[in-house]
Short mmCIF file of the C-alpha atoms (twelve columns), coordinates in Angstrom:
data_MODEL
# 
_entry.id   MODEL 
# 
loop_
_atom_site.group_PDB 
_atom_site.id 
_atom_site.type_symbol 
_atom_site.label_atom_id 
_atom_site.label_alt_id 
_atom_site.label_comp_id 
_atom_site.label_asym_id 
_atom_site.label_seq_id 
_atom_site.Cartn_x 
_atom_site.Cartn_y 
_atom_site.Cartn_z 
_atom_site.pdbx_PDB_model_num 
ATOM 1   C CA . MET A 1   68.911 63.894 -35.993 1 
ATOM 2   C CA . ARG A 2   67.318 60.473 -36.386 1 
ATOM 3   C CA . ILE A 3   67.027 59.476 -40.055 1 
ATOM 4   C CA . LEU A 4   64.927 56.657 -41.512 1 
ATOM 5   C CA . ILE A 5   65.889 55.554 -45.010 1 
ATOM 6   C CA . SER A 6   64.057 53.295 -47.412 1 
ATOM 7   C CA . ASN A 7   63.694 52.676 -51.149 1 
ATOM 8   C CA . ASP A 8   61.778 50.679 -53.752 1 
ATOM 9   C CA . ASP A 9   64.729 48.839 -55.331 1 
ATOM 10  C CA . GLY A 10  65.093 46.575 -52.303 1 
ATOM 11  C CA . ILE A 11  67.385 45.963 -49.352 1 
ATOM 12  C CA . HIS A 12  70.283 44.782 -51.537 1 
ATOM 13  C CA . ALA A 13  70.231 47.718 -53.983 1 
ATOM 14  C CA . PRO A 14  73.512 49.622 -54.474 1 
ATOM 15  C CA . GLY A 15  71.564 52.877 -54.368 1 
ATOM 16  C CA . LEU A 16  70.560 52.099 -50.784 1 
ATOM 17  C CA . VAL A 17  74.248 51.822 -49.860 1 
ATOM 18  C CA . ALA A 18  74.799 55.245 -51.432 1 
ATOM 19  C CA . LEU A 19  71.883 56.667 -49.450 1 
ATOM 20  C CA . GLU A 20  73.238 55.210 -46.208 1 
ATOM 21  C CA . ASN A 21  76.525 56.991 -46.873 1 
ATOM 22  C CA . ILE A 22  74.677 60.239 -47.606 1 
ATOM 23  C CA . ALA A 23  72.619 59.924 -44.415 1 
ATOM 24  C CA . ARG A 24  75.689 59.132 -42.285 1 
ATOM 25  C CA . ALA A 25  77.274 62.357 -43.492 1 
ATOM 26  C CA . LEU A 26  74.413 64.098 -41.650 1 
ATOM 27  C CA . SER A 27  73.925 61.907 -38.582 1 
ATOM 28  C CA . ASP A 28  75.113 58.775 -36.821 1 
ATOM 29  C CA . ASP A 29  71.511 57.840 -35.935 1 
ATOM 30  C CA . VAL A 30  70.541 56.200 -39.241 1 
ATOM 31  C CA . TRP A 31  67.989 53.394 -39.585 1 
ATOM 32  C CA . VAL A 32  67.272 51.324 -42.701 1 
ATOM 33  C CA . VAL A 33  63.866 49.728 -43.325 1 
ATOM 34  C CA . ALA A 34  63.649 48.629 -46.947 1 
ATOM 35  C CA . PRO A 35  61.707 46.070 -49.009 1 
ATOM 36  C CA . GLU A 36  62.966 42.496 -49.036 1 
ATOM 37  C CA . THR A 37  62.619 42.444 -52.845 1 
ATOM 38  C CA . ASP A 38  62.474 44.950 -55.696 1 
ATOM 39  C CA . GLN A 39  59.232 46.943 -55.448 1 
ATOM 40  C CA . SER A 40  59.762 49.341 -58.347 1 
ATOM 41  C CA . GLY A 41  56.510 50.691 -59.747 1 
ATOM 42  C CA . PHE A 42  54.425 49.828 -56.671 1 
ATOM 43  C CA . ALA A 43  53.775 53.538 -56.097 1 
ATOM 44  C CA . HIS A 44  51.890 54.432 -52.897 1 
ATOM 45  C CA . SER A 45  50.390 50.990 -52.335 1 
ATOM 46  C CA . LEU A 46  49.741 49.215 -49.036 1 
ATOM 47  C CA . THR A 47  49.734 45.501 -48.227 1 
ATOM 48  C CA . LEU A 48  46.282 44.857 -46.778 1 
ATOM 49  C CA . HIS A 49  45.515 41.187 -47.545 1 
ATOM 50  C CA . ASP A 50  48.774 39.515 -46.468 1 
ATOM 51  C CA . PRO A 51  50.853 39.754 -43.288 1 
ATOM 52  C CA . LEU A 52  54.020 41.822 -43.250 1 
ATOM 53  C CA . ARG A 53  57.221 40.080 -42.210 1 
ATOM 54  C CA . ALA A 54  60.281 41.975 -40.992 1 
ATOM 55  C CA . ARG A 55  63.767 40.460 -41.001 1 
ATOM 56  C CA . LYS A 56  66.420 41.998 -38.762 1 
ATOM 57  C CA . ILE A 57  69.734 42.207 -40.593 1 
ATOM 58  C CA . ASP A 58  71.609 44.073 -37.906 1 
ATOM 59  C CA . GLU A 59  70.860 46.507 -35.092 1 
ATOM 60  C CA . ARG A 60  69.579 49.268 -37.399 1 
ATOM 61  C CA . ARG A 61  68.880 47.486 -40.699 1 
ATOM 62  C CA . PHE A 62  65.622 45.678 -41.431 1 
ATOM 63  C CA . ALA A 63  64.090 44.107 -44.522 1 
ATOM 64  C CA . VAL A 64  60.295 44.051 -44.814 1 
ATOM 65  C CA . ARG A 65  58.361 41.750 -47.110 1 
ATOM 66  C CA . GLY A 66  56.070 44.505 -48.292 1 
ATOM 67  C CA . THR A 67  55.840 47.697 -50.324 1 
ATOM 68  C CA . PRO A 68  57.884 50.883 -49.874 1 
ATOM 69  C CA . THR A 69  54.922 52.477 -48.122 1 
ATOM 70  C CA . ASP A 70  54.706 49.488 -45.771 1 
ATOM 71  C CA . CYS A 71  58.379 49.968 -44.942 1 
ATOM 72  C CA . VAL A 72  57.951 53.592 -43.901 1 
ATOM 73  C CA . ILE A 73  54.934 52.735 -41.747 1 
ATOM 74  C CA . MET A 74  56.754 49.797 -40.142 1 
ATOM 75  C CA . GLY A 75  59.797 51.946 -39.477 1 
ATOM 76  C CA . VAL A 76  57.891 54.845 -37.947 1 
ATOM 77  C CA . ARG A 77  55.193 52.906 -36.086 1 
ATOM 78  C CA . HIS A 78  57.033 49.789 -34.962 1 
ATOM 79  C CA . ILE A 79  60.757 49.332 -35.610 1 
ATOM 80  C CA . LEU A 80  62.463 52.607 -34.672 1 
ATOM 81  C CA . PRO A 81  62.797 53.409 -30.953 1 
ATOM 82  C CA . GLY A 82  61.361 56.869 -31.563 1 
ATOM 83  C CA . ARG A 83  59.971 59.084 -34.283 1 
ATOM 84  C CA . PRO A 84  62.483 59.987 -37.026 1 
ATOM 85  C CA . ASP A 85  63.285 63.620 -37.758 1 
ATOM 86  C CA . LEU A 86  63.787 62.960 -41.473 1 
ATOM 87  C CA . VAL A 87  62.883 60.260 -44.002 1 
ATOM 88  C CA . LEU A 88  65.094 59.741 -47.046 1 
ATOM 89  C CA . SER A 89  64.213 57.489 -49.962 1 
ATOM 90  C CA . GLY A 90  66.462 56.130 -52.706 1 
ATOM 91  C CA . VAL A 91  68.897 56.497 -54.192 1 
ATOM 92  C CA . ASN A 92  66.727 55.216 -57.019 1 
ATOM 93  C CA . ALA A 93  68.333 53.586 -60.061 1 
ATOM 94  C CA . GLY A 94  67.009 55.998 -62.679 1 
ATOM 95  C CA . THR A 95  65.187 59.303 -62.543 1 
ATOM 96  C CA . ASN A 96  61.805 59.891 -60.944 1 
ATOM 97  C CA . MET A 97  60.548 62.961 -62.733 1 
ATOM 98  C CA . ALA A 98  57.681 64.222 -64.862 1 
ATOM 99  C CA . ASP A 99  54.684 61.837 -64.891 1 
ATOM 100 C CA . ASP A 100 56.837 58.945 -63.637 1 
ATOM 101 C CA . VAL A 101 56.552 60.235 -60.064 1 
ATOM 102 C CA . THR A 102 53.017 58.782 -59.944 1 
ATOM 103 C CA . TYR A 103 54.392 55.235 -60.389 1 
ATOM 104 C CA . SER A 104 57.408 55.608 -58.128 1 
ATOM 105 C CA . GLY A 105 57.822 53.648 -54.911 1 
ATOM 106 C CA . THR A 106 60.761 55.927 -54.123 1 
ATOM 107 C CA . VAL A 107 58.505 58.960 -54.223 1 
ATOM 108 C CA . ALA A 108 55.830 57.014 -52.326 1 
ATOM 109 C CA . CYS A 109 58.163 56.664 -49.334 1 
ATOM 110 C CA . ALA A 110 58.390 60.449 -49.187 1 
ATOM 111 C CA . ILE A 111 54.625 60.775 -49.632 1 
ATOM 112 C CA . GLU A 112 53.930 58.415 -46.727 1 
ATOM 113 C CA . ALA A 113 56.416 60.199 -44.480 1 
ATOM 114 C CA . THR A 114 54.752 63.511 -45.344 1 
ATOM 115 C CA . LEU A 115 51.341 62.062 -44.453 1 
ATOM 116 C CA . LEU A 116 52.859 61.068 -41.117 1 
ATOM 117 C CA . GLY A 117 54.070 64.634 -40.598 1 
ATOM 118 C CA . ILE A 118 57.776 63.870 -41.103 1 
ATOM 119 C CA . PRO A 119 60.004 65.899 -43.472 1 
ATOM 120 C CA . ALA A 120 60.995 63.753 -46.436 1 
ATOM 121 C CA . VAL A 121 63.236 63.795 -49.490 1 
ATOM 122 C CA . ALA A 122 63.268 61.336 -52.409 1 
ATOM 123 C CA . LEU A 123 66.580 60.991 -54.280 1 
ATOM 124 C CA . SER A 124 67.108 59.458 -57.728 1 
ATOM 125 C CA . GLN A 125 70.147 59.027 -59.972 1 
ATOM 126 C CA . ALA A 126 69.851 59.359 -63.746 1 
ATOM 127 C CA . TYR A 127 71.602 56.934 -66.062 1 
ATOM 128 C CA . GLU A 128 71.264 55.760 -69.634 1 
ATOM 129 C CA . ASP A 129 68.241 53.477 -69.480 1 
ATOM 130 C CA . PHE A 130 69.036 49.760 -69.315 1 
ATOM 131 C CA . VAL A 131 72.669 50.149 -70.376 1 
ATOM 132 C CA . GLY A 132 75.893 51.237 -68.714 1 
ATOM 133 C CA . ARG A 133 76.702 51.795 -65.077 1 
ATOM 134 C CA . ILE A 134 74.757 54.017 -62.702 1 
ATOM 135 C CA . PRO A 135 76.887 56.907 -61.368 1 
ATOM 136 C CA . PHE A 136 75.718 56.743 -57.758 1 
ATOM 137 C CA . GLU A 137 78.906 58.567 -56.810 1 
ATOM 138 C CA . THR A 138 77.265 61.763 -58.101 1 
ATOM 139 C CA . ALA A 139 74.360 61.533 -55.658 1 
ATOM 140 C CA . GLU A 140 76.695 60.370 -52.911 1 
ATOM 141 C CA . ALA A 141 79.118 63.258 -53.380 1 
ATOM 142 C CA . LEU A 142 76.580 66.060 -53.783 1 
ATOM 143 C CA . GLY A 143 73.593 64.786 -51.811 1 
ATOM 144 C CA . PRO A 144 74.768 65.683 -48.293 1 
ATOM 145 C CA . ASP A 145 75.151 69.393 -49.026 1 
ATOM 146 C CA . ILE A 146 71.722 69.571 -50.667 1 
ATOM 147 C CA . LEU A 147 70.131 67.838 -47.687 1 
ATOM 148 C CA . ARG A 148 71.883 70.137 -45.208 1 
ATOM 149 C CA . LYS A 149 70.405 73.136 -47.023 1 
ATOM 150 C CA . LEU A 150 66.936 71.606 -47.241 1 
ATOM 151 C CA . THR A 151 66.797 70.576 -43.583 1 
ATOM 152 C CA . GLY A 152 68.302 73.875 -42.502 1 
ATOM 153 C CA . GLN A 153 65.615 75.773 -44.416 1 
ATOM 154 C CA . GLY A 154 62.881 73.393 -43.310 1 
ATOM 155 C CA . ILE A 155 60.293 71.571 -45.425 1 
ATOM 156 C CA . ALA A 156 56.743 72.900 -45.281 1 
ATOM 157 C CA . HIS A 157 53.936 70.745 -43.923 1 
ATOM 158 C CA . GLY A 158 52.259 68.809 -46.739 1 
ATOM 159 C CA . THR A 159 55.297 69.194 -49.007 1 
ATOM 160 C CA . PHE A 160 58.137 66.809 -49.813 1 
ATOM 161 C CA . ILE A 161 61.228 67.283 -51.948 1 
ATOM 162 C CA . ASN A 162 62.034 65.257 -55.064 1 
ATOM 163 C CA . VAL A 163 65.731 65.389 -56.029 1 
ATOM 164 C CA . ASN A 164 67.133 64.004 -59.294 1 
ATOM 165 C CA . PHE A 165 70.861 63.820 -60.052 1 
ATOM 166 C CA . PRO A 166 72.113 63.991 -63.666 1 
ATOM 167 C CA . ASN A 167 73.889 61.201 -65.531 1 
ATOM 168 C CA . CYS A 168 77.436 62.518 -65.226 1 
ATOM 169 C CA . PRO A 169 80.388 62.490 -62.828 1 
ATOM 170 C CA . PRO A 170 80.202 64.906 -59.881 1 
ATOM 171 C CA . SER A 171 82.803 67.182 -61.515 1 
ATOM 172 C CA . GLU A 172 80.538 67.678 -64.562 1 
ATOM 173 C CA . VAL A 173 77.391 68.673 -62.682 1 
ATOM 174 C CA . ALA A 174 76.410 72.154 -63.884 1 
ATOM 175 C CA . GLY A 175 74.715 73.292 -60.687 1 
ATOM 176 C CA . VAL A 176 71.410 72.956 -58.869 1 
ATOM 177 C CA . GLU A 177 68.062 74.132 -60.238 1 
ATOM 178 C CA . VAL A 178 64.787 74.364 -58.336 1 
ATOM 179 C CA . THR A 179 62.210 72.983 -60.744 1 
ATOM 180 C CA . ARG A 180 58.571 72.124 -61.251 1 
ATOM 181 C CA . GLN A 181 57.342 68.681 -62.251 1 
ATOM 182 C CA . GLY A 182 57.451 68.142 -66.004 1 
ATOM 183 C CA . ASN A 183 55.273 65.878 -68.123 1 
ATOM 184 C CA . PHE A 184 55.378 63.583 -71.125 1 
ATOM 185 C CA . ALA A 185 54.635 65.014 -74.546 1 
ATOM 186 C CA . TYR A 186 51.956 62.462 -75.435 1 
ATOM 187 C CA . ASP A 187 52.776 58.823 -74.597 1 
ATOM 188 C CA . HIS A 188 54.011 57.583 -71.237 1 
ATOM 189 C CA . GLY A 189 55.764 54.628 -72.882 1 
ATOM 190 C CA . ILE A 190 54.061 51.585 -71.310 1 
ATOM 191 C CA . ASP A 191 52.558 48.940 -73.564 1 
ATOM 192 C CA . VAL A 192 51.275 45.357 -73.328 1 
ATOM 193 C CA . GLU A 193 53.085 42.422 -74.921 1 
ATOM 194 C CA . LYS A 194 51.147 39.180 -75.395 1 
ATOM 195 C CA . ARG A 195 52.930 35.813 -75.205 1 
ATOM 196 C CA . ILE A 196 51.859 32.158 -75.209 1 
ATOM 197 C CA . ASP A 197 52.916 29.711 -72.507 1 
ATOM 198 C CA . ALA A 198 53.745 25.990 -72.828 1 
ATOM 199 C CA . ARG A 199 50.059 25.102 -72.418 1 
ATOM 200 C CA . HIS A 200 49.084 27.481 -75.211 1 
ATOM 201 C CA . LYS A 201 47.500 29.930 -72.797 1 
ATOM 202 C CA . PRO A 202 48.093 33.660 -73.253 1 
ATOM 203 C CA . TYR A 203 49.999 35.723 -70.721 1 
ATOM 204 C CA . TYR A 204 51.135 39.327 -70.779 1 
ATOM 205 C CA . TRP A 205 54.090 41.546 -69.905 1 
ATOM 206 C CA . LEU A 206 53.916 45.281 -69.447 1 
ATOM 207 C CA . THR A 207 56.739 46.620 -71.616 1 
ATOM 208 C CA . PHE A 208 58.512 49.901 -71.000 1 
ATOM 209 C CA . ARG A 209 60.018 52.410 -73.354 1 
ATOM 210 C CA . ARG A 210 60.907 55.986 -72.568 1 
ATOM 211 C CA . GLY A 211 58.219 58.340 -73.811 1 
ATOM 212 C CA . GLU A 212 59.140 61.786 -75.059 1 
ATOM 213 C CA . MET A 213 59.264 64.340 -72.262 1 
ATOM 214 C CA . LEU A 214 58.431 67.988 -72.636 1 
ATOM 215 C CA . CYS A 215 61.720 69.543 -71.531 1 
ATOM 216 C CA . ALA A 216 60.284 73.011 -71.018 1 
ATOM 217 C CA . GLY A 217 62.431 75.492 -69.145 1 
ATOM 218 C CA . GLY A 218 62.033 75.253 -65.397 1 
ATOM 219 C CA . THR A 219 61.053 71.569 -65.334 1 
ATOM 220 C CA . ASP A 220 62.866 68.633 -63.762 1 
ATOM 221 C CA . ALA A 221 63.499 67.053 -67.182 1 
ATOM 222 C CA . PHE A 222 64.976 70.308 -68.498 1 
ATOM 223 C CA . ALA A 223 67.418 70.547 -65.608 1 
ATOM 224 C CA . ILE A 224 68.540 66.920 -65.946 1 
ATOM 225 C CA . SER A 225 69.032 67.321 -69.703 1 
ATOM 226 C CA . ARG A 226 71.517 70.101 -68.909 1 
ATOM 227 C CA . ASN A 227 73.463 68.136 -66.298 1 
ATOM 228 C CA . LYS A 228 71.911 70.030 -63.412 1 
ATOM 229 C CA . ILE A 229 70.561 68.614 -60.175 1 
ATOM 230 C CA . SER A 230 66.787 69.018 -60.099 1 
ATOM 231 C CA . VAL A 231 65.180 69.932 -56.762 1 
ATOM 232 C CA . SER A 232 61.378 69.852 -56.986 1 
ATOM 233 C CA . PRO A 233 59.037 70.712 -54.100 1 
ATOM 234 C CA . LEU A 234 55.912 68.557 -54.514 1 
ATOM 235 C CA . ARG A 235 52.669 68.733 -52.563 1 
ATOM 236 C CA . LEU A 236 50.194 66.103 -51.432 1 
ATOM 237 C CA . ASP A 237 47.298 68.392 -52.376 1 
ATOM 238 C CA . LEU A 238 46.422 67.413 -55.968 1 
ATOM 239 C CA . THR A 239 43.632 69.965 -56.358 1 
ATOM 240 C CA . ASP A 240 43.496 71.762 -59.715 1 
ATOM 241 C CA . ASN A 241 42.539 75.208 -58.403 1 
ATOM 242 C CA . ALA A 242 41.981 76.782 -61.814 1 
ATOM 243 C CA . THR A 243 39.526 74.061 -62.840 1 
ATOM 244 C CA . MET A 244 37.920 74.197 -59.398 1 
ATOM 245 C CA . GLU A 245 37.000 77.856 -59.992 1 
ATOM 246 C CA . LYS A 246 35.472 76.970 -63.376 1 
ATOM 247 C CA . LEU A 247 33.457 74.125 -61.851 1 
ATOM 248 C CA . GLN A 248 32.217 76.391 -59.056 1 
ATOM 249 C CA . ALA A 249 30.916 78.801 -61.697 1 
ATOM 250 C CA . LEU A 250 29.324 75.879 -63.544 1 
ATOM 251 C CA . PHE A 251 27.521 74.409 -60.548 1 
# 
């Protein structure tokens, strides 16, 4: 099995090392094509107005000056000697669940692979935001078995899998739960902070704080809050079928 791995935290991210170890537990044909720099929050964006530059690190490791989506396209269309059988993304530093999946470059790698018709899994590791160490050993220890089951079962066309690991040692993980995507209660937690530069001109930072999530039973956030691994099948089709029926009656 040929595996392409990427991420949004960049080529030097410790989570990418963890993902390489996970992938090598499944295959010895593992290729890395990851962003040259941190691309967190770039979501499913493409670089259209600047050239892409790829730097060869070794025989099967490449850094691309571009977005996570660019990396998957470069890997599949140009760098790898043949089409990969599986694309893995991560292991992200922090969860990608609830509404956050729409911002995630980690999830975007899986989305792009799915658009290209390649089975894909995004992996993320929970930790206490902005403090403490990230327990990548949890994803590294438990990820291979989850991936063996997912690839053995097969991933449906148009679907990718979003996996989140809880913030605890592997021995304290309370199991695996298949979940649906959760959502924030009311506020997604991004604000704008105004500052003044040395020339007295205003500039702005987007500031981040964790919004309150609705941890309803069966959601990704609920599973993580109970030290379970969340496995969420997500689809590219964003159609709201219930509202579609109402609009058909209206028009």
